[in-house]
Amino acid sequence: AQTVTQSQPEMSVQEAETVTLSCTYDTSENNYYLFWYKQPPSRQMILVIRQEAYKQQNATENRFSVNFQKAAKSFSLKISDSQLGDTAMYFCALSDSGTYKYIFGTGTRLKVLA
Amino acid sequence: NAGVTQTPKFRVLKTGQSMTLLCAQDMNHEYMYWYRQDPGMGLRLIHYSVGEGTTAKGEVPDGYNVSRLKKQNFLLGLESAAPSQTSVYFCASSYLIDLRDGYTFGSGTRLTVV
């Protein structure tokens, strides 16, 4: 069975600092996609970054980057120059190529402190 | 604006009452999903649809029914609400079955069953 584990229920970081959110997963598939979603207090789910499992290069989107370790089945999110607007719940998600759904982790609540 | 629209945004039900949550998308997406979000449990798939007239069960389908009579609409029904169905419900849609582009989420419905 596929699983996604986020072991940090809550984290905090000072504004302008860097923070890393952890995610580990398990799947028997070789082709899959990994995602980080942000859910601010507005409740809206926002796609932050995506990683294809067949790509070795780590994905980057502005201040957000991932450290994808396929052999270790690890997919961490690094937020650089943290901003107050980054305060949100962050979900890691796994989707196999050819399947119909995501498997979500339980989320990490991030608070950026002024 | 294009996207996924959920109605209502908030609802309080008494135990045993019924209701229908409506999800509408205007992106011509084939695939639609209903998730529930509970504290400490992430998002779990209730039902999904891979096209007009089709529906299938997800991880937690008990107590819910769905219909997809029109491609743009996906309805989630609770026939006899129970307090355990108190949750935030998200609808999502996608174009590609392997989800490489990610979901488009609605803004959620907060349902309280008393």
PDB file of C-alpha atoms in Angstrom:
ATOM      1  CA  ALA A   1       0.000   0.000   0.000  1.00  0.00           C
ATOM      2  CA  GLN A   2       1.086   3.503  -0.691  1.00  0.00           C
ATOM      3  CA  THR A   3       1.760   5.735   2.293  1.00  0.00           C
ATOM      4  CA  VAL A   4       2.906   9.288   2.893  1.00  0.00           C
ATOM      5  CA  THR A   5       4.324  10.327   6.247  1.00  0.00           C
ATOM      6  CA  GLN A   6       4.894  13.820   7.557  1.00  0.00           C
ATOM      7  CA  SER A   7       6.508  13.492  10.959  1.00  0.00           C
ATOM      8  CA  GLN A   8       6.441  17.171  11.939  1.00  0.00           C
ATOM      9  CA  PRO A   9       2.935  18.232  12.997  1.00  0.00           C
ATOM     10  CA  GLU A  10       4.015  21.814  13.689  1.00  0.00           C
ATOM     11  CA  MET A  11       6.998  23.987  12.922  1.00  0.00           C
ATOM     12  CA  SER A  12       7.905  27.633  13.252  1.00  0.00           C
ATOM     13  CA  VAL A  13      10.509  29.815  11.596  1.00  0.00           C
ATOM     14  CA  GLN A  14      11.598  33.405  11.856  1.00  0.00           C
ATOM     15  CA  GLU A  15      10.796  35.690   8.980  1.00  0.00           C
ATOM     16  CA  ALA A  16      13.576  35.693   6.333  1.00  0.00           C
ATOM     17  CA  GLU A  17      15.022  32.410   7.629  1.00  0.00           C
ATOM     18  CA  THR A  18      15.012  29.026   5.890  1.00  0.00           C
ATOM     19  CA  VAL A  19      12.931  26.048   6.961  1.00  0.00           C
ATOM     20  CA  THR A  20      12.713  22.462   5.748  1.00  0.00           C
ATOM     21  CA  LEU A  21       9.585  20.314   5.960  1.00  0.00           C
ATOM     22  CA  SER A  22      10.027  16.556   5.846  1.00  0.00           C
ATOM     23  CA  CYS A  23       8.071  13.950   3.929  1.00  0.00           C
ATOM     24  CA  THR A  24       8.706  10.261   3.416  1.00  0.00           C
ATOM     25  CA  TYR A  25       6.643   7.939   1.284  1.00  0.00           C
ATOM     26  CA  ASP A  26       6.310   4.354   0.229  1.00  0.00           C
ATOM     27  CA  THR A  27       5.212   3.004  -3.116  1.00  0.00           C
ATOM     28  CA  SER A  28       5.983  -0.037  -5.202  1.00  0.00           C
ATOM     29  CA  GLU A  29       5.605   1.886  -8.433  1.00  0.00           C
ATOM     30  CA  ASN A  30       8.514   3.186 -10.453  1.00  0.00           C
ATOM     31  CA  ASN A  31       6.721   6.084 -12.099  1.00  0.00           C
ATOM     32  CA  TYR A  32       5.000   8.544  -9.834  1.00  0.00           C
ATOM     33  CA  TYR A  33       4.679  12.201  -8.967  1.00  0.00           C
ATOM     34  CA  LEU A  34       5.171  13.984  -5.682  1.00  0.00           C
ATOM     35  CA  PHE A  35       3.591  17.263  -4.708  1.00  0.00           C
ATOM     36  CA  TRP A  36       3.597  19.837  -1.971  1.00  0.00           C
ATOM     37  CA  TYR A  37       0.358  21.689  -1.377  1.00  0.00           C
ATOM     38  CA  LYS A  38      -0.124  24.759   0.788  1.00  0.00           C
ATOM     39  CA  GLN A  39      -3.349  25.396   2.679  1.00  0.00           C
ATOM     40  CA  PRO A  40      -3.490  28.889   4.210  1.00  0.00           C
ATOM     41  CA  PRO A  41      -6.160  29.903   6.718  1.00  0.00           C
ATOM     42  CA  SER A  42      -8.455  30.638   3.780  1.00  0.00           C
ATOM     43  CA  ARG A  43      -8.665  26.844   3.367  1.00  0.00           C
ATOM     44  CA  GLN A  44      -7.831  26.968  -0.335  1.00  0.00           C
ATOM     45  CA  MET A  45      -5.433  24.231  -1.468  1.00  0.00           C
ATOM     46  CA  ILE A  46      -2.588  25.688  -3.535  1.00  0.00           C
ATOM     47  CA  LEU A  47      -0.038  23.649  -5.482  1.00  0.00           C
ATOM     48  CA  VAL A  48       3.435  24.732  -4.417  1.00  0.00           C
ATOM     49  CA  ILE A  49       5.773  22.417  -6.289  1.00  0.00           C
ATOM     50  CA  ARG A  50       5.833  19.127  -8.189  1.00  0.00           C
ATOM     51  CA  GLN A  51       8.485  16.481  -8.763  1.00  0.00           C
ATOM     52  CA  GLU A  52       8.465  13.679 -11.321  1.00  0.00           C
ATOM     53  CA  ALA A  53      10.079  10.540  -9.963  1.00  0.00           C
ATOM     54  CA  TYR A  54      11.990   9.861 -13.178  1.00  0.00           C
ATOM     55  CA  LYS A  55      13.741  13.229 -12.987  1.00  0.00           C
ATOM     56  CA  GLN A  56      16.883  13.334 -10.881  1.00  0.00           C
ATOM     57  CA  GLN A  57      17.032  17.110 -10.802  1.00  0.00           C
ATOM     58  CA  ASN A  58      15.297  18.637  -7.813  1.00  0.00           C
ATOM     59  CA  ALA A  59      12.381  20.913  -8.633  1.00  0.00           C
ATOM     60  CA  THR A  60      12.556  24.612  -7.774  1.00  0.00           C
ATOM     61  CA  GLU A  61       9.875  27.306  -7.777  1.00  0.00           C
ATOM     62  CA  ASN A  62      11.195  30.680  -6.669  1.00  0.00           C
ATOM     63  CA  ARG A  63      11.768  30.418  -2.893  1.00  0.00           C
ATOM     64  CA  PHE A  64      10.551  26.828  -2.763  1.00  0.00           C
ATOM     65  CA  SER A  65      12.735  23.860  -3.584  1.00  0.00           C
ATOM     66  CA  VAL A  66      12.701  20.149  -2.870  1.00  0.00           C
ATOM     67  CA  ASN A  67      15.291  17.585  -1.892  1.00  0.00           C
ATOM     68  CA  PHE A  68      14.152  14.422  -3.638  1.00  0.00           C
ATOM     69  CA  GLN A  69      15.946  11.265  -2.555  1.00  0.00           C
ATOM     70  CA  LYS A  70      14.355   8.460  -4.551  1.00  0.00           C
ATOM     71  CA  ALA A  71      16.260   5.573  -2.988  1.00  0.00           C
ATOM     72  CA  ALA A  72      15.448   6.809   0.499  1.00  0.00           C
ATOM     73  CA  LYS A  73      11.872   7.678  -0.543  1.00  0.00           C
ATOM     74  CA  SER A  74      12.248  11.131   0.904  1.00  0.00           C
ATOM     75  CA  PHE A  75      10.798  14.377  -0.444  1.00  0.00           C
ATOM     76  CA  SER A  76      11.481  17.416   1.715  1.00  0.00           C
ATOM     77  CA  LEU A  77      10.421  20.992   1.013  1.00  0.00           C
ATOM     78  CA  LYS A  78      12.767  23.885   1.660  1.00  0.00           C
ATOM     79  CA  ILE A  79      11.375  27.384   1.979  1.00  0.00           C
ATOM     80  CA  SER A  80      13.981  30.118   1.719  1.00  0.00           C
ATOM     81  CA  ASP A  81      13.565  33.711   2.897  1.00  0.00           C
ATOM     82  CA  SER A  82      10.370  32.776   4.750  1.00  0.00           C
ATOM     83  CA  GLN A  83       7.575  35.324   4.603  1.00  0.00           C
ATOM     84  CA  LEU A  84       4.568  35.867   6.845  1.00  0.00           C
ATOM     85  CA  GLY A  85       2.360  34.765   3.954  1.00  0.00           C
ATOM     86  CA  ASP A  86       3.987  31.331   4.074  1.00  0.00           C
ATOM     87  CA  THR A  87       2.114  30.617   7.298  1.00  0.00           C
ATOM     88  CA  ALA A  88      -0.088  27.664   6.384  1.00  0.00           C
ATOM     89  CA  MET A  89      -0.622  23.939   6.578  1.00  0.00           C
ATOM     90  CA  TYR A  90       1.594  22.080   4.116  1.00  0.00           C
ATOM     91  CA  PHE A  91       0.636  18.705   2.693  1.00  0.00           C
ATOM     92  CA  CYS A  92       2.866  16.259   0.900  1.00  0.00           C
ATOM     93  CA  ALA A  93       1.099  14.075  -1.652  1.00  0.00           C
ATOM     94  CA  LEU A  94       1.953  11.092  -3.835  1.00  0.00           C
ATOM     95  CA  SER A  95       0.336  10.091  -7.097  1.00  0.00           C
ATOM     96  CA  ASP A  96       1.255   7.098  -9.174  1.00  0.00           C
ATOM     97  CA  SER A  97       1.378   7.463 -12.890  1.00  0.00           C
ATOM     98  CA  GLY A  98      -1.811   5.975 -14.231  1.00  0.00           C
ATOM     99  CA  THR A  99      -3.774   5.976 -10.995  1.00  0.00           C
ATOM    100  CA  TYR A 100      -6.693   8.144 -10.105  1.00  0.00           C
ATOM    101  CA  LYS A 101      -5.864   9.749  -6.796  1.00  0.00           C
ATOM    102  CA  TYR A 102      -3.427  11.318  -4.451  1.00  0.00           C
ATOM    103  CA  ILE A 103      -2.315   9.904  -1.134  1.00  0.00           C
ATOM    104  CA  PHE A 104      -1.873  12.779   1.293  1.00  0.00           C
ATOM    105  CA  GLY A 105       0.277  13.079   4.364  1.00  0.00           C
ATOM    106  CA  THR A 106      -1.231  14.363   7.592  1.00  0.00           C
ATOM    107  CA  GLY A 107       0.240  17.816   7.126  1.00  0.00           C
ATOM    108  CA  THR A 108       2.723  20.143   8.802  1.00  0.00           C
ATOM    109  CA  ARG A 109       1.475  23.404  10.252  1.00  0.00           C
ATOM    110  CA  LEU A 110       4.072  26.089   9.601  1.00  0.00           C
ATOM    111  CA  LYS A 111       4.056  29.410  11.389  1.00  0.00           C
ATOM    112  CA  VAL A 112       6.314  32.215  10.251  1.00  0.00           C
ATOM    113  CA  LEU A 113       7.176  34.570  13.093  1.00  0.00           C
ATOM    114  CA  ALA A 114       7.742  38.289  12.644  1.00  0.00           C
TER     115      ALA A 114
ATOM    116  CA  ASN B   1     -13.206  32.910 -13.159  1.00  0.00           C
ATOM    117  CA  ALA B   2     -12.424  29.359 -14.252  1.00  0.00           C
ATOM    118  CA  GLY B   3     -12.122  26.825 -11.508  1.00  0.00           C
ATOM    119  CA  VAL B   4     -13.966  24.572  -9.110  1.00  0.00           C
ATOM    120  CA  THR B   5     -16.940  25.950  -7.200  1.00  0.00           C
ATOM    121  CA  GLN B   6     -18.376  24.273  -4.129  1.00  0.00           C
ATOM    122  CA  THR B   7     -21.714  25.088  -2.541  1.00  0.00           C
ATOM    123  CA  PRO B   8     -22.506  25.614   0.236  1.00  0.00           C
ATOM    124  CA  LYS B   9     -19.412  26.849   2.062  1.00  0.00           C
ATOM    125  CA  PHE B  10     -20.788  26.151   5.534  1.00  0.00           C
ATOM    126  CA  ARG B  11     -23.631  24.004   6.819  1.00  0.00           C
ATOM    127  CA  VAL B  12     -24.901  22.719  10.142  1.00  0.00           C
ATOM    128  CA  LEU B  13     -27.026  19.573  10.102  1.00  0.00           C
ATOM    129  CA  LYS B  14     -28.860  17.655  12.757  1.00  0.00           C
ATOM    130  CA  THR B  15     -28.162  13.947  13.097  1.00  0.00           C
ATOM    131  CA  GLY B  16     -30.286  12.028  10.626  1.00  0.00           C
ATOM    132  CA  GLN B  17     -30.838  14.904   8.205  1.00  0.00           C
ATOM    133  CA  SER B  18     -29.818  14.656   4.585  1.00  0.00           C
ATOM    134  CA  MET B  19     -28.060  17.087   2.309  1.00  0.00           C
ATOM    135  CA  THR B  20     -26.246  17.385  -1.009  1.00  0.00           C
ATOM    136  CA  LEU B  21     -22.974  19.156  -1.640  1.00  0.00           C
ATOM    137  CA  LEU B  22     -22.536  20.508  -5.148  1.00  0.00           C
ATOM    138  CA  CYS B  23     -19.256  20.726  -7.018  1.00  0.00           C
ATOM    139  CA  ALA B  24     -19.107  22.478 -10.389  1.00  0.00           C
ATOM    140  CA  GLN B  25     -16.093  22.917 -12.671  1.00  0.00           C
ATOM    141  CA  ASP B  26     -15.865  24.857 -15.919  1.00  0.00           C
ATOM    142  CA  MET B  27     -12.512  23.536 -17.176  1.00  0.00           C
ATOM    143  CA  ASN B  28     -13.879  20.551 -19.071  1.00  0.00           C
ATOM    144  CA  HIS B  29     -12.015  18.213 -16.730  1.00  0.00           C
ATOM    145  CA  GLU B  30     -12.820  14.539 -17.012  1.00  0.00           C
ATOM    146  CA  TYR B  31     -11.903  13.522 -13.486  1.00  0.00           C
ATOM    147  CA  MET B  32     -13.527  14.721 -10.305  1.00  0.00           C
ATOM    148  CA  TYR B  33     -13.023  13.806  -6.672  1.00  0.00           C
ATOM    149  CA  TRP B  34     -14.501  14.293  -3.238  1.00  0.00           C
ATOM    150  CA  TYR B  35     -12.155  14.343  -0.236  1.00  0.00           C
ATOM    151  CA  ARG B  36     -12.742  14.938   3.426  1.00  0.00           C
ATOM    152  CA  GLN B  37     -10.203  16.662   5.653  1.00  0.00           C
ATOM    153  CA  ASP B  38     -10.014  15.891   9.347  1.00  0.00           C
ATOM    154  CA  PRO B  39      -7.466  17.141  11.891  1.00  0.00           C
ATOM    155  CA  GLY B  40      -4.391  14.934  12.037  1.00  0.00           C
ATOM    156  CA  MET B  41      -5.585  12.761   9.151  1.00  0.00           C
ATOM    157  CA  GLY B  42      -4.857  14.752   6.032  1.00  0.00           C
ATOM    158  CA  LEU B  43      -7.246  14.403   3.118  1.00  0.00           C
ATOM    159  CA  ARG B  44      -8.977  11.112   2.418  1.00  0.00           C
ATOM    160  CA  LEU B  45     -10.763  10.185  -0.784  1.00  0.00           C
ATOM    161  CA  ILE B  46     -14.484   9.528  -0.479  1.00  0.00           C
ATOM    162  CA  HIS B  47     -15.600   8.953  -4.086  1.00  0.00           C
ATOM    163  CA  TYR B  48     -14.335   9.865  -7.485  1.00  0.00           C
ATOM    164  CA  SER B  49     -15.466   9.947 -11.103  1.00  0.00           C
ATOM    165  CA  VAL B  50     -13.494   9.368 -14.292  1.00  0.00           C
ATOM    166  CA  GLY B  51     -16.178  10.777 -16.565  1.00  0.00           C
ATOM    167  CA  GLU B  52     -19.815  11.689 -17.013  1.00  0.00           C
ATOM    168  CA  GLY B  53     -22.079   8.947 -15.728  1.00  0.00           C
ATOM    169  CA  THR B  54     -19.315   7.120 -13.820  1.00  0.00           C
ATOM    170  CA  THR B  55     -18.541   6.980 -10.123  1.00  0.00           C
ATOM    171  CA  ALA B  56     -16.329   4.822  -7.913  1.00  0.00           C
ATOM    172  CA  LYS B  57     -15.527   4.386  -4.235  1.00  0.00           C
ATOM    173  CA  GLY B  58     -12.450   5.796  -2.590  1.00  0.00           C
ATOM    174  CA  GLU B  59     -10.972   5.086   0.834  1.00  0.00           C
ATOM    175  CA  VAL B  60     -13.873   6.224   3.030  1.00  0.00           C
ATOM    176  CA  PRO B  61     -17.127   5.870   1.028  1.00  0.00           C
ATOM    177  CA  ASP B  62     -19.490   4.647   3.747  1.00  0.00           C
ATOM    178  CA  GLY B  63     -22.390   6.979   4.467  1.00  0.00           C
ATOM    179  CA  TYR B  64     -21.978   8.924   1.215  1.00  0.00           C
ATOM    180  CA  ASN B  65     -23.368   8.679  -2.289  1.00  0.00           C
ATOM    181  CA  VAL B  66     -22.371  10.561  -5.418  1.00  0.00           C
ATOM    182  CA  SER B  67     -23.664  11.292  -8.883  1.00  0.00           C
ATOM    183  CA  ARG B  68     -22.112  12.676 -12.059  1.00  0.00           C
ATOM    184  CA  LEU B  69     -25.038  13.220 -14.419  1.00  0.00           C
ATOM    185  CA  LYS B  70     -23.295  16.092 -16.176  1.00  0.00           C
ATOM    186  CA  LYS B  71     -19.591  16.345 -16.881  1.00  0.00           C
ATOM    187  CA  GLN B  72     -19.236  19.646 -15.085  1.00  0.00           C
ATOM    188  CA  ASN B  73     -21.043  18.650 -11.871  1.00  0.00           C
ATOM    189  CA  PHE B  74     -20.223  16.145  -9.146  1.00  0.00           C
ATOM    190  CA  LEU B  75     -22.681  15.837  -6.280  1.00  0.00           C
ATOM    191  CA  LEU B  76     -21.966  14.369  -2.853  1.00  0.00           C
ATOM    192  CA  GLY B  77     -24.941  13.228  -0.820  1.00  0.00           C
ATOM    193  CA  LEU B  78     -25.366  12.381   2.822  1.00  0.00           C
ATOM    194  CA  GLU B  79     -28.582  10.426   3.273  1.00  0.00           C
ATOM    195  CA  SER B  80     -28.582  10.322   7.086  1.00  0.00           C
ATOM    196  CA  ALA B  81     -25.937  12.557   8.587  1.00  0.00           C
ATOM    197  CA  ALA B  82     -23.932  11.378  11.588  1.00  0.00           C
ATOM    198  CA  PRO B  83     -21.624  13.360  13.902  1.00  0.00           C
ATOM    199  CA  SER B  84     -18.685  11.358  12.488  1.00  0.00           C
ATOM    200  CA  GLN B  85     -19.296  13.132   9.181  1.00  0.00           C
ATOM    201  CA  THR B  86     -18.397  16.483  10.689  1.00  0.00           C
ATOM    202  CA  SER B  87     -15.522  17.528   8.475  1.00  0.00           C
ATOM    203  CA  VAL B  88     -14.295  19.858   5.777  1.00  0.00           C
ATOM    204  CA  TYR B  89     -15.143  18.525   2.341  1.00  0.00           C
ATOM    205  CA  PHE B  90     -13.102  19.317  -0.736  1.00  0.00           C
ATOM    206  CA  CYS B  91     -13.957  18.756  -4.328  1.00  0.00           C
ATOM    207  CA  ALA B  92     -11.190  18.594  -6.899  1.00  0.00           C
ATOM    208  CA  SER B  93     -10.869  18.013 -10.609  1.00  0.00           C
ATOM    209  CA  SER B  94      -8.124  17.120 -13.015  1.00  0.00           C
ATOM    210  CA  TYR B  95      -7.604  16.730 -16.726  1.00  0.00           C
ATOM    211  CA  LEU B  96      -5.003  13.997 -16.888  1.00  0.00           C
ATOM    212  CA  ILE B  97      -5.513  10.674 -15.158  1.00  0.00           C
ATOM    213  CA  ASP B  98      -1.936  10.533 -13.977  1.00  0.00           C
ATOM    214  CA  LEU B  99      -2.398  13.866 -12.302  1.00  0.00           C
ATOM    215  CA  ARG B 100       0.944  15.247 -13.431  1.00  0.00           C
ATOM    216  CA  ASP B 101      -0.556  18.720 -13.522  1.00  0.00           C
ATOM    217  CA  GLY B 102      -2.108  18.387 -10.136  1.00  0.00           C
ATOM    218  CA  TYR B 103      -5.620  18.879  -8.952  1.00  0.00           C
ATOM    219  CA  THR B 104      -7.688  22.038  -9.066  1.00  0.00           C
ATOM    220  CA  PHE B 105      -9.414  22.263  -5.698  1.00  0.00           C
ATOM    221  CA  GLY B 106     -12.588  23.958  -4.625  1.00  0.00           C
ATOM    222  CA  SER B 107     -12.539  26.163  -1.541  1.00  0.00           C
ATOM    223  CA  GLY B 108     -14.130  23.545   0.690  1.00  0.00           C
ATOM    224  CA  THR B 109     -17.360  23.055   2.633  1.00  0.00           C
ATOM    225  CA  ARG B 110     -17.291  23.002   6.407  1.00  0.00           C
ATOM    226  CA  LEU B 111     -20.015  20.642   7.601  1.00  0.00           C
ATOM    227  CA  THR B 112     -20.985  20.251  11.234  1.00  0.00           C
ATOM    228  CA  VAL B 113     -23.380  17.502  12.301  1.00  0.00           C
ATOM    229  CA  VAL B 114     -24.886  17.992  15.749  1.00  0.00           C
TER     230      VAL B 114
END
